[in-house]
Coordinates of C-alpha atoms (C1' of nucleotides) in Angstrom, one line a residue:
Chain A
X12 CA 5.9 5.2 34.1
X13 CA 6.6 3.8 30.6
X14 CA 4.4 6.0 28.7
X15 CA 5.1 8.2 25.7
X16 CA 3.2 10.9 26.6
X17 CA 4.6 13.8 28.7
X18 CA 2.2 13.0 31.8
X19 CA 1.6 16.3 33.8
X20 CA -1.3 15.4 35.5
X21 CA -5.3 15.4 33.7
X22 CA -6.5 17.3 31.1
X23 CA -3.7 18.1 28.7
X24 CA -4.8 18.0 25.3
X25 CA -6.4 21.5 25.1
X26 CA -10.4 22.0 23.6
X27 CA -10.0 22.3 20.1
X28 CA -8.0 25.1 18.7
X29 CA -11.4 26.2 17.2
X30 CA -9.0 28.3 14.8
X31 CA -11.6 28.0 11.7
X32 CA -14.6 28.5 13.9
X33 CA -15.3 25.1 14.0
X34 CA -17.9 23.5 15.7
X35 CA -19.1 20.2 16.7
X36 CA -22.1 18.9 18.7
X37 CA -21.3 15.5 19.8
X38 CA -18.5 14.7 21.9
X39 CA -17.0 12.0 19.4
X40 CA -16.4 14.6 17.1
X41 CA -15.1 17.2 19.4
X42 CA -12.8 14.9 20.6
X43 CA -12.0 13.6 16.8
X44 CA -10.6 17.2 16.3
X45 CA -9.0 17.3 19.2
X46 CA -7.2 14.3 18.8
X47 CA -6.1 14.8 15.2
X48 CA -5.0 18.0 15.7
X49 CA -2.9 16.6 18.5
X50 CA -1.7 13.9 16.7
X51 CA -0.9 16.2 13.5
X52 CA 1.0 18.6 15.5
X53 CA 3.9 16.0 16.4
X54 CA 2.8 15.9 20.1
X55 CA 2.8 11.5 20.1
X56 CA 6.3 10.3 19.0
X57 CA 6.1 7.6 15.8
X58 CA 4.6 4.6 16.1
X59 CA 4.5 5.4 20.4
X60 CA 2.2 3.2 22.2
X61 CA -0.9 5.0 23.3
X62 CA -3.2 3.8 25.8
X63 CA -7.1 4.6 25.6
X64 CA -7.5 4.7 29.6
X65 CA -4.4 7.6 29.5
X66 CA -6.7 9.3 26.5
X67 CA -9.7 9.2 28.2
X68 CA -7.5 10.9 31.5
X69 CA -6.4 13.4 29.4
X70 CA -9.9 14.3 27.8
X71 CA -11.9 13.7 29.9
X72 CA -14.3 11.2 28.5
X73 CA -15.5 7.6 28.2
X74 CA -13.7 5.3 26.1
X75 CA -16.5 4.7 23.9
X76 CA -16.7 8.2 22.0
X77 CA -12.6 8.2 22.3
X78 CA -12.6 4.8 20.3
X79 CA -15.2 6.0 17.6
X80 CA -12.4 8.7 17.3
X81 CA -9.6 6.7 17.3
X82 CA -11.1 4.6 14.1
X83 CA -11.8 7.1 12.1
X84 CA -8.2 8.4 12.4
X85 CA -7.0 5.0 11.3
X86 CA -9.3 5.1 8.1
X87 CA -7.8 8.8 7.6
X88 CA -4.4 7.1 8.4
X89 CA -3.4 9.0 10.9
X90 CA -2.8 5.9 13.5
X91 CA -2.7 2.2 13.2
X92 CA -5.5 -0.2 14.9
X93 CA -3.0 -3.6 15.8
X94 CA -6.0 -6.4 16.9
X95 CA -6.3 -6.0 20.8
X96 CA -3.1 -4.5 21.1
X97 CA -4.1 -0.7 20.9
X98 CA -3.5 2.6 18.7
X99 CA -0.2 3.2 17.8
X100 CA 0.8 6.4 15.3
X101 CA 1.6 5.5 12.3
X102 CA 5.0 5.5 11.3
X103 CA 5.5 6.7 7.8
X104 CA 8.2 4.7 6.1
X105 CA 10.5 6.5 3.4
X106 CA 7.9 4.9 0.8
X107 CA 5.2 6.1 2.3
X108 CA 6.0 9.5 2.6
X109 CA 7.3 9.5 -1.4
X110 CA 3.7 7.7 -2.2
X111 CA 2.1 10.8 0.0
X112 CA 3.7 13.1 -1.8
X113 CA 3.5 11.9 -5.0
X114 CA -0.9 11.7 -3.8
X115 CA -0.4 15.4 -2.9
X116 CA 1.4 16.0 -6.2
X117 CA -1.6 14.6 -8.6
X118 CA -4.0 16.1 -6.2
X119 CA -2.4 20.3 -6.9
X120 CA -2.0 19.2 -10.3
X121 CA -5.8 18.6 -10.5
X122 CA -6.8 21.8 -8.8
X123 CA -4.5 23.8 -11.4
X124 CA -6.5 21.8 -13.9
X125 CA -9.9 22.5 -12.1
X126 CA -8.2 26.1 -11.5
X127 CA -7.8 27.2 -15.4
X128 CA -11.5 26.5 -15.4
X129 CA -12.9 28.5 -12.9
X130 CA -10.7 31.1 -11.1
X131 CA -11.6 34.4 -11.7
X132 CA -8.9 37.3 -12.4
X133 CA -9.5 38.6 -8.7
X134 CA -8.6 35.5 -7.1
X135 CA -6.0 35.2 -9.7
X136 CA -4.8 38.9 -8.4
X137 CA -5.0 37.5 -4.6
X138 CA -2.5 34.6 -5.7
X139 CA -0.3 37.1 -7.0
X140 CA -0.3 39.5 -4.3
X141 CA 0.5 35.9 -2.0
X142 CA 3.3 35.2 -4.3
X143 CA 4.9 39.0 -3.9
X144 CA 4.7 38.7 -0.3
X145 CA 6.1 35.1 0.0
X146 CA 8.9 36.6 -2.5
X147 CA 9.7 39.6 0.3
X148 CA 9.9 36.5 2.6
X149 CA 12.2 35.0 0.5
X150 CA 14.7 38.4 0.3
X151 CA 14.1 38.6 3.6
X152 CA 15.5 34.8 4.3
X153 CA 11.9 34.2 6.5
X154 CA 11.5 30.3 6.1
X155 CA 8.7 30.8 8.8
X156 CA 6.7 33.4 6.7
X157 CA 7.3 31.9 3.3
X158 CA 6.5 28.4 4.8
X159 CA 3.2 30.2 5.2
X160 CA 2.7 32.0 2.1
X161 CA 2.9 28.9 0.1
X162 CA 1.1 26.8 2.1
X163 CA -1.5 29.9 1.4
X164 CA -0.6 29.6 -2.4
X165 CA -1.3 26.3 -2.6
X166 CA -4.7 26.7 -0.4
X167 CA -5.6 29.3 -2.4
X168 CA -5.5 27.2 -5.8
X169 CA -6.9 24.6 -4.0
X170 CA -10.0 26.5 -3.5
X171 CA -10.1 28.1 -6.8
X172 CA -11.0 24.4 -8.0
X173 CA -14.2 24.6 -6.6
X174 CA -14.5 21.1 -5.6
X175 CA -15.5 20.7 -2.1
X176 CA -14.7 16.7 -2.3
X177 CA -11.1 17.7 -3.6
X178 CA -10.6 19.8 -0.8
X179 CA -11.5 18.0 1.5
X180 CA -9.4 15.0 0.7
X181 CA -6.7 17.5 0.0
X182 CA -6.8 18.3 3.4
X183 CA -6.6 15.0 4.4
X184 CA -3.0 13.9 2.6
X185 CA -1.6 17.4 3.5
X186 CA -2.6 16.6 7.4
X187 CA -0.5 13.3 7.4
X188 CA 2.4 14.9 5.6
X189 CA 2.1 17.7 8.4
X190 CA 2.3 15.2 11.4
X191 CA 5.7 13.8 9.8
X192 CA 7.0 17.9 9.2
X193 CA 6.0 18.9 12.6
X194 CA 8.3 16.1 14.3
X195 CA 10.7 16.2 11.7
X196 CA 11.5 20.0 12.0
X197 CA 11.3 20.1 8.2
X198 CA 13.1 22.8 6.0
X199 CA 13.7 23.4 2.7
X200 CA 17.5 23.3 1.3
X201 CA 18.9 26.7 0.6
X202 CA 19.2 25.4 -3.1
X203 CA 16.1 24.2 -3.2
X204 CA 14.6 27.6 -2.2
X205 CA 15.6 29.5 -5.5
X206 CA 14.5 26.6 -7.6
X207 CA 10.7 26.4 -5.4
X208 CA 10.5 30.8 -6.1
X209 CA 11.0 30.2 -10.2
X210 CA 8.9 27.2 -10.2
X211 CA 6.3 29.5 -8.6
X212 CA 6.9 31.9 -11.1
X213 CA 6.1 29.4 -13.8
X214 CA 3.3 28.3 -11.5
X215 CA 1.5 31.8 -11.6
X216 CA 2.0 32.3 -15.4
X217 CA 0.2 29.6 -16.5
X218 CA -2.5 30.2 -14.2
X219 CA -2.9 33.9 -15.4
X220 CA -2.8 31.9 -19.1
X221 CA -5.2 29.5 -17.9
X222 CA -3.1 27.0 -19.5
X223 CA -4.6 24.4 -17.9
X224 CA -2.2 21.7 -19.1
X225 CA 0.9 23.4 -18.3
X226 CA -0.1 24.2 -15.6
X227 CA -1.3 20.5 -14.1
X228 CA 2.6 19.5 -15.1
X229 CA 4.5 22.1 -13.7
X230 CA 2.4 22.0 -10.4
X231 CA 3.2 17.9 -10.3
X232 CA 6.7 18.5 -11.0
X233 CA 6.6 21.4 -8.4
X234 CA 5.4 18.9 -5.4
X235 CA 7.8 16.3 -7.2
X236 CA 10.8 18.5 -6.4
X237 CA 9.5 18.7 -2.8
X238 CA 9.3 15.3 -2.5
X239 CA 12.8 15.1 -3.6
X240 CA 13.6 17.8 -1.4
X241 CA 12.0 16.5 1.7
X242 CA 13.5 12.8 1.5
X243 CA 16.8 13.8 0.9
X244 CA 16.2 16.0 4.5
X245 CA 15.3 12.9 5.9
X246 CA 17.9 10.9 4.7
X247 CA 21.1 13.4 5.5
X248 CA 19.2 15.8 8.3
X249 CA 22.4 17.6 8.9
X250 CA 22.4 19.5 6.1
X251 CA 19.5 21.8 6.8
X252 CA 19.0 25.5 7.5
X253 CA 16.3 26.9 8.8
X254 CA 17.0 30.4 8.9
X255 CA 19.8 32.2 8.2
X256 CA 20.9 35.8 7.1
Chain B
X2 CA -43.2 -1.0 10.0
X3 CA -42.5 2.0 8.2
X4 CA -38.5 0.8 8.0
X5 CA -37.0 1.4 4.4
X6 CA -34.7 -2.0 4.6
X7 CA -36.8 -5.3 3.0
X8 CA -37.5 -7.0 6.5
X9 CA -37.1 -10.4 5.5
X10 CA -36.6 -11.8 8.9
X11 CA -33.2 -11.6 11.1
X12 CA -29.4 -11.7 10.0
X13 CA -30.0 -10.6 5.7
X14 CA -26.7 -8.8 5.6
X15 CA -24.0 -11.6 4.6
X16 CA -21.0 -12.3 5.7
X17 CA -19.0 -10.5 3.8
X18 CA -17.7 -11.7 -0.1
X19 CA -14.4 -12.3 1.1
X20 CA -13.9 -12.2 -2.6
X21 CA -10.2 -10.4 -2.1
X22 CA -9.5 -12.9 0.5
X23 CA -9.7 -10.5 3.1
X24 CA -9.6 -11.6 6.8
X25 CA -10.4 -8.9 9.5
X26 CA -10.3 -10.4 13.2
X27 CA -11.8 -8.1 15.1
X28 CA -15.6 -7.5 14.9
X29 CA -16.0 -3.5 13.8
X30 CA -13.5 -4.6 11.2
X31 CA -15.5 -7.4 9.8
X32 CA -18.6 -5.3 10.3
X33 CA -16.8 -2.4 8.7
X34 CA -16.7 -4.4 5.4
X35 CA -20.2 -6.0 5.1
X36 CA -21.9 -2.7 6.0
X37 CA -19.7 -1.0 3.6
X38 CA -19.9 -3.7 0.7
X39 CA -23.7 -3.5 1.7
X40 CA -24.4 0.2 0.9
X41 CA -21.6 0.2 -2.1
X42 CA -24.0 -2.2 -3.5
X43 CA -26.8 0.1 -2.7
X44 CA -29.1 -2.1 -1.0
X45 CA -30.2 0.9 1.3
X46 CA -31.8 3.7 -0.9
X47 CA -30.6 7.4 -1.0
X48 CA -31.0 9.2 2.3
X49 CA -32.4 6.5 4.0
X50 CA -32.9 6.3 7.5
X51 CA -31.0 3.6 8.8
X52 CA -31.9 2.9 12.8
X53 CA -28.7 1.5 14.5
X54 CA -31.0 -1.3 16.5
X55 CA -32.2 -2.8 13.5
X56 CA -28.9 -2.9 11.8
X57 CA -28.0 -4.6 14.9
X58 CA -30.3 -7.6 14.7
X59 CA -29.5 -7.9 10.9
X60 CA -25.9 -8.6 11.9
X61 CA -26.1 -10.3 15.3
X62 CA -24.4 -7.6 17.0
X63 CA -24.3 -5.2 19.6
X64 CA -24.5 -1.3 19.1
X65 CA -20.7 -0.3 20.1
X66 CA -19.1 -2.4 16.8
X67 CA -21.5 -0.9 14.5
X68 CA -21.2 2.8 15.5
X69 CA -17.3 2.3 15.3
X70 CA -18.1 0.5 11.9
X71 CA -20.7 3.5 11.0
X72 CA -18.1 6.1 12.3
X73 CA -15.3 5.2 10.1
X74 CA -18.0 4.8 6.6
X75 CA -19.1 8.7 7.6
X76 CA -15.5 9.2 6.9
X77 CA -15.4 7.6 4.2
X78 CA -18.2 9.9 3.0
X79 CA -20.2 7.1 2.0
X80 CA -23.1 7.9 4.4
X81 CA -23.4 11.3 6.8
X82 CA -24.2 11.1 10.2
X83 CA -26.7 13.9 11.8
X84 CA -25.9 14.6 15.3
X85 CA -29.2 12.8 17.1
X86 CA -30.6 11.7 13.8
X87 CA -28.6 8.7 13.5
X88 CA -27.1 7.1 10.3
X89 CA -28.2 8.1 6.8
X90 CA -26.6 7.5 2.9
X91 CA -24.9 10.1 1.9
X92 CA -27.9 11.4 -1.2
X93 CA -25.4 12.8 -3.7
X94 CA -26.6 16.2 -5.9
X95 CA -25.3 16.0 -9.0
X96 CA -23.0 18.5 -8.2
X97 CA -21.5 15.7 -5.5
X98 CA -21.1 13.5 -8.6
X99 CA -19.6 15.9 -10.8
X100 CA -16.9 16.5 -8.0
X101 CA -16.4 12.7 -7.3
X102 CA -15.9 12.2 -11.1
X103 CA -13.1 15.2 -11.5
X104 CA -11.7 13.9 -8.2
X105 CA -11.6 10.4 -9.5
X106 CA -10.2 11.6 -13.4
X107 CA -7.1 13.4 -11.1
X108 CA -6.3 10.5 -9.8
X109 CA -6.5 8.5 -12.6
X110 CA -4.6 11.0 -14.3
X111 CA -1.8 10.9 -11.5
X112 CA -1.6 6.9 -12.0
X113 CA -1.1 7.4 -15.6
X114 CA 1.7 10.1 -14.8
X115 CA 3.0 7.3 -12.4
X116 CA 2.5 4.1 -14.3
X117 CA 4.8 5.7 -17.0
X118 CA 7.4 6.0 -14.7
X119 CA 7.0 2.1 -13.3
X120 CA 5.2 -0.1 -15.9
X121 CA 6.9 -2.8 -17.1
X122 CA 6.4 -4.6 -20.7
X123 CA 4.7 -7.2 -19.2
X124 CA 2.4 -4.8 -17.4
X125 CA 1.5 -3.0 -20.9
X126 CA 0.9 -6.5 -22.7
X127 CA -1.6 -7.6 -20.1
X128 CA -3.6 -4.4 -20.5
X129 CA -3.1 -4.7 -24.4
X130 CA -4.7 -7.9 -23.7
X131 CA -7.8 -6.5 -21.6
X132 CA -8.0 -3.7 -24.1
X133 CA -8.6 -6.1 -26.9
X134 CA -10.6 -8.8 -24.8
X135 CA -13.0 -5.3 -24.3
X136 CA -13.0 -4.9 -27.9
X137 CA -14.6 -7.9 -28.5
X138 CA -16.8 -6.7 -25.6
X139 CA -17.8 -3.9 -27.4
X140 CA -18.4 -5.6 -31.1
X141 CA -21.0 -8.1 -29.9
X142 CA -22.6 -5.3 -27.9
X143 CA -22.0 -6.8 -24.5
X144 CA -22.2 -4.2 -22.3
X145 CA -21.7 -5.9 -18.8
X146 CA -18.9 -7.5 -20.3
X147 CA -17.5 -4.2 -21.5
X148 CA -17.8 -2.6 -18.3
X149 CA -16.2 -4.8 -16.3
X150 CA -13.2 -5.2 -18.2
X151 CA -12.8 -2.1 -18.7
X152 CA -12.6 -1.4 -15.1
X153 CA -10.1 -3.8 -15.0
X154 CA -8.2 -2.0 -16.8
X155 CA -8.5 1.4 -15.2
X156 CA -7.4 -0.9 -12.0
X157 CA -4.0 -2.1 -13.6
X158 CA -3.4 1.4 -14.4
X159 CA -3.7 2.3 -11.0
X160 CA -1.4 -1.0 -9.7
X161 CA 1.1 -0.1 -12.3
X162 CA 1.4 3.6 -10.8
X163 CA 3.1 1.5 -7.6
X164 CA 1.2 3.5 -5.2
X165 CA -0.4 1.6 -2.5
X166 CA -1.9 5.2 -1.3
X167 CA -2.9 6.3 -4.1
X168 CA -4.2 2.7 -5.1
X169 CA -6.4 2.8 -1.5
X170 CA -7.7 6.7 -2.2
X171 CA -8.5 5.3 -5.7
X172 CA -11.3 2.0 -4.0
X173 CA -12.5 4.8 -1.6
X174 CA -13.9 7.3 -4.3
X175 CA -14.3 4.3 -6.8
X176 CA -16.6 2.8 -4.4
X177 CA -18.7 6.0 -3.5
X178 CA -19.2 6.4 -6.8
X179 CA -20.2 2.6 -7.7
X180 CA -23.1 3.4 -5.1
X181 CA -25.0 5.7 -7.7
X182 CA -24.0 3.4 -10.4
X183 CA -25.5 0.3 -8.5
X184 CA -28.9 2.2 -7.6
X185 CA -29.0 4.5 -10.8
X186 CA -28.4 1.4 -13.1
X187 CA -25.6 2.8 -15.7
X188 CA -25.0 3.0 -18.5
X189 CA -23.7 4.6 -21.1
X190 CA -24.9 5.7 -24.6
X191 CA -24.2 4.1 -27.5
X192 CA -22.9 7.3 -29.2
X193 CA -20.6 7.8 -26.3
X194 CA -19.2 4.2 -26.4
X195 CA -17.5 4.0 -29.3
X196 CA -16.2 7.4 -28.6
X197 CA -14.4 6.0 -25.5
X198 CA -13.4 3.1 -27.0
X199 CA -11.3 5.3 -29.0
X200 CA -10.2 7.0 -25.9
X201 CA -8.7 4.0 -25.2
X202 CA -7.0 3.7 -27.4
X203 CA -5.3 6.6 -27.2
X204 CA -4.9 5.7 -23.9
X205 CA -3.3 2.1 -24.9
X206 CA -1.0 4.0 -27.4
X207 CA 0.2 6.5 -24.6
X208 CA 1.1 4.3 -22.4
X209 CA 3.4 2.5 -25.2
X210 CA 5.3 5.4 -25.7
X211 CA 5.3 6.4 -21.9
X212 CA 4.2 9.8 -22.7
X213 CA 3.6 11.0 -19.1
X214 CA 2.1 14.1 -19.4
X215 CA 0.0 13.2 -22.6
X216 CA -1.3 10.0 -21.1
X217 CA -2.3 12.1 -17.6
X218 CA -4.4 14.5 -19.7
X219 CA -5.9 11.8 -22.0
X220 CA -7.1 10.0 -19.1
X221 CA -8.3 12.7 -17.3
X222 CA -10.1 14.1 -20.7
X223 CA -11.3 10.2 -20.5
X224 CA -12.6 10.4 -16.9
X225 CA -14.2 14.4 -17.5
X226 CA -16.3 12.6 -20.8
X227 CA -17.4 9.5 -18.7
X228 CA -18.5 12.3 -15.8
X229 CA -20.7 14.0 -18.6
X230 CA -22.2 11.1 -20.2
X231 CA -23.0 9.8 -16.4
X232 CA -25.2 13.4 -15.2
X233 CA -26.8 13.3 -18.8
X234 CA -27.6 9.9 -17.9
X235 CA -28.9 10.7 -14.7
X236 CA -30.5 14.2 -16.1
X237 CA -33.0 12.6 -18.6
X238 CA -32.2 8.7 -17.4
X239 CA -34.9 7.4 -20.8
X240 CA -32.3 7.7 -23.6
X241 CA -30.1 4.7 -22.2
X242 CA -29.4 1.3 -24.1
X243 CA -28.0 -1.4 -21.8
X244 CA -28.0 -4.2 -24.3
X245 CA -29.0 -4.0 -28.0
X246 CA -28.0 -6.4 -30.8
Chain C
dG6 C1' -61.1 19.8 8.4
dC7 C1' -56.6 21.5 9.5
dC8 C1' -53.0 23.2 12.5
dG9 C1' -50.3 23.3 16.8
dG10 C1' -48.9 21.8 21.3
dC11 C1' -48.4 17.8 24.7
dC12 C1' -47.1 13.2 26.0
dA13 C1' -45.5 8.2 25.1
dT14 C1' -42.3 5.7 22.6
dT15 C1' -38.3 5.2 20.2
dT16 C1' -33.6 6.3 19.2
dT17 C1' -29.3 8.2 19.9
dG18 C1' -25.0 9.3 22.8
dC19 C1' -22.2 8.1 26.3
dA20 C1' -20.8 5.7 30.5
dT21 C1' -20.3 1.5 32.7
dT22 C1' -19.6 -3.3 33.0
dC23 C1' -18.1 -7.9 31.5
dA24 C1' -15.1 -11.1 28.9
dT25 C1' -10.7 -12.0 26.5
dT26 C1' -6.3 -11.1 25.3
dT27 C1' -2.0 -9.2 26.1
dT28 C1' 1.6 -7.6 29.0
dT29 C1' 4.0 -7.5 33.1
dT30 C1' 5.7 -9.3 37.3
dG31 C1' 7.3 -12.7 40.4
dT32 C1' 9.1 -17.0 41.3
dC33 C1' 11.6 -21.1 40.7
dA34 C1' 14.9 -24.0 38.5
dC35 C1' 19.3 -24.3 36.4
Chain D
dG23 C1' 22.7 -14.4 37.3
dT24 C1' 19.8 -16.0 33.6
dG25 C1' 16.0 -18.2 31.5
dA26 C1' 11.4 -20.0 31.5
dC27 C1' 7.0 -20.6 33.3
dA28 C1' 2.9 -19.0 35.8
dA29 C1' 0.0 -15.9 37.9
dA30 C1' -1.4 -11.2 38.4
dA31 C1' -2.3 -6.9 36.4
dA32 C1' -3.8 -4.2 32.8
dA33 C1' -5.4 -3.3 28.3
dT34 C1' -8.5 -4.1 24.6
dG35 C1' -13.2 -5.6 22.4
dA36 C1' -17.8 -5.9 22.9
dA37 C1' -22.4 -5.8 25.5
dT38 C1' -25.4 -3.5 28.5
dG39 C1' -27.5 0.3 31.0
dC40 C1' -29.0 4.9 31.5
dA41 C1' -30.0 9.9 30.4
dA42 C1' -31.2 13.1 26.8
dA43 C1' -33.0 14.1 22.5
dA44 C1' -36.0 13.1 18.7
dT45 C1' -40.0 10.9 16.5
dG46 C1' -44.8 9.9 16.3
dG47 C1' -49.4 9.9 17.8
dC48 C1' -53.1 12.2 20.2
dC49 C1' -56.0 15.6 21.6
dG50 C1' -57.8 20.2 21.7
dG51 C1' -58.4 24.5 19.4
dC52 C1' -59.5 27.3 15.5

DNA sequence: GCCGGCCATTTTGCATTCATTTTTTGTCAC
DNA sequence: GTGACAAAAAATGAATGCAAAATGGCCGGC
């Protein structure tokens, strides 16, 4: 058996996480979730060779619904379409990756902008109790838990945009970035992690100023330094630490 | 036939432009860009029903490539599929619009971030050049000629930004937006035009002096005035002029 | 005359089938 | 043993078929 994919038998790939109460009538878009989240979460190796027949195995299903999935993950980007030689997931070179981030950067910085206009001071007061708690995360040395605080942060500025269209394709970028975390085992320098808290700091004051310019540079320069941060991982992925007292 | 598409006879949609000199081998992919160039260009009206078996006959093909094709344009948010109801185009509210132009202003804004990073000399003489060519655009009152160049323009900014992502992100919302231009027949006021003429050239003068974070909130001030002159337009549509001596 | 339920037709969703193309395997010559 | 060629196997791309759902018309009732 040549295949990529860990092959225990039929269905593997589970029904949906259904974590945000999702729900989907048709099968093509119950598998569509399915699949993405599947391929997001790392669990097909880069630019691994992936049948349709196996797919359908493993869901359960007909290849027609399967391959209305499997285009609209290539128009997200997800996977590749090669011309009668299958799906393949897309392998993200170096540039790609920067270009993603750079995407992701102008996308925050236009939420801050979009922010300034219409957050209110509760939701401002929400982002700031986010950023106390990722800061006890950060004492604390949790890169798990301040992982997810700032992924909340950011979220959370995201929505304060109010621009369901932004969101969404928000979501979209941040999903392939994801896929390439997940199998990458990502993590932040230890350097890098003081730098991220007082660019946060920066981050928050100008939202509580509403300074809507400021605010739209120091959140590009803020996913910049990531950028920076997660290519140099990539390029020297010895020099990592993922938690440590 | 109570069918909203003129029923001129058998195949009406063509095959495709190929004005980028596009090739696409496989049939959903070919089909993928007529049927997309085709509702860009708003030859189906808002909210139209579409029936999948008369799209069909007008491009000589079966069911299974089109539903891929229809798939991936849902995606693309260009039309929304009801589970059972089959195909419609996506009716933008005005709020839609209003989204899709900060969305597209971010982005812009991002390239301009970018393209003073990148941009060469050259680059900046050849959208000196455009800028002037749309001057003269602009004195003899031509307002198709305007329009168009000035797109071009918006479109080098975006290819100087060196972003293939960001460049692909830019056609998708660039095109969803065309759609309501194409059906709404644009245009801007006359007040408004000279205004953004001068908008560009601040823009122009930027750019010059690389002034990254200046030029990214000129152009998105740029976009956020274009996105109020186009719901005015479309909020009392009489007080247009498309061409006046 | 207008409204609501019932049935025929149409349309969608998915499975299956057919036709090519690609990939693999097996064989033969060197 | 290695390489190339050819046939077999498998995979993809597209068409067709079938069941379920929706649409539209019709009739009866109020």
């Amino acid at each position: 058996m040549k295949s990529t994919i860990p092959d225990t038998g039929v269905p593997i790939i589970p029904p949906a996480g259904n974590g945000g109460d999702r729900q989907e009538a048709s099968l093509h878009g119950e598998i569509l979730l399915r699949l993405r989240d599947y391929v997001v979460e790392g669990n097909i190796p880069d630019g691994a060779r992936v049948p349709e027949r196996q797919l359908c195995e493993m869901l359960g299903i007909s290849r027609t619904p399967l391959r209305e999935a499997l285009k609209v993950l290539a128009a997200e980007g997800l996977i590749e379409l090669l011309p009668n030689r299958g799906a393949r997931v897309r392998q993200l070179s170096q540039r790609d990756l920067e270009e993603l981030f750079d995407v992701m950067a102008g996308l925050e910085s236009l939420a801050g902008r979009l922010a300034c206009e219409a957050i209110t001071d509760a939701e401002i007061a929400a982002i700031e109790q986010l950023h106390y708690e990722m800061y006890g995360h950060y004492l604390h040395r949790d890169m798990h838990g301040y992982f997810q605080t700032n992924q909340r942060i950011h979220e959370s500025i995201v929505a304060a945009a109010r621009n369901e269209t932004l969101k969404t394709a928000y979501a979209n970028f941040a999903g392939r970035i994801r896929r390439v975390r997940y199998s990458a085992n990502f993590a932040r320098k230890r350097q890098r992690w003081a730098e991220a808290m007082r660019e946060h700091e920066a981050i928050l004051d100008a939202l509580r100023r509403r300074a809507t310019s400021e605010l739209s540079d120091i959140l590009f320069q803020h996913l910049r330094n990531k950028r920076t941060a997660a290519i140099e991982h990539l390029t020297e992925p010895q020099e990592d630490s993922l938690a440590s007292p």
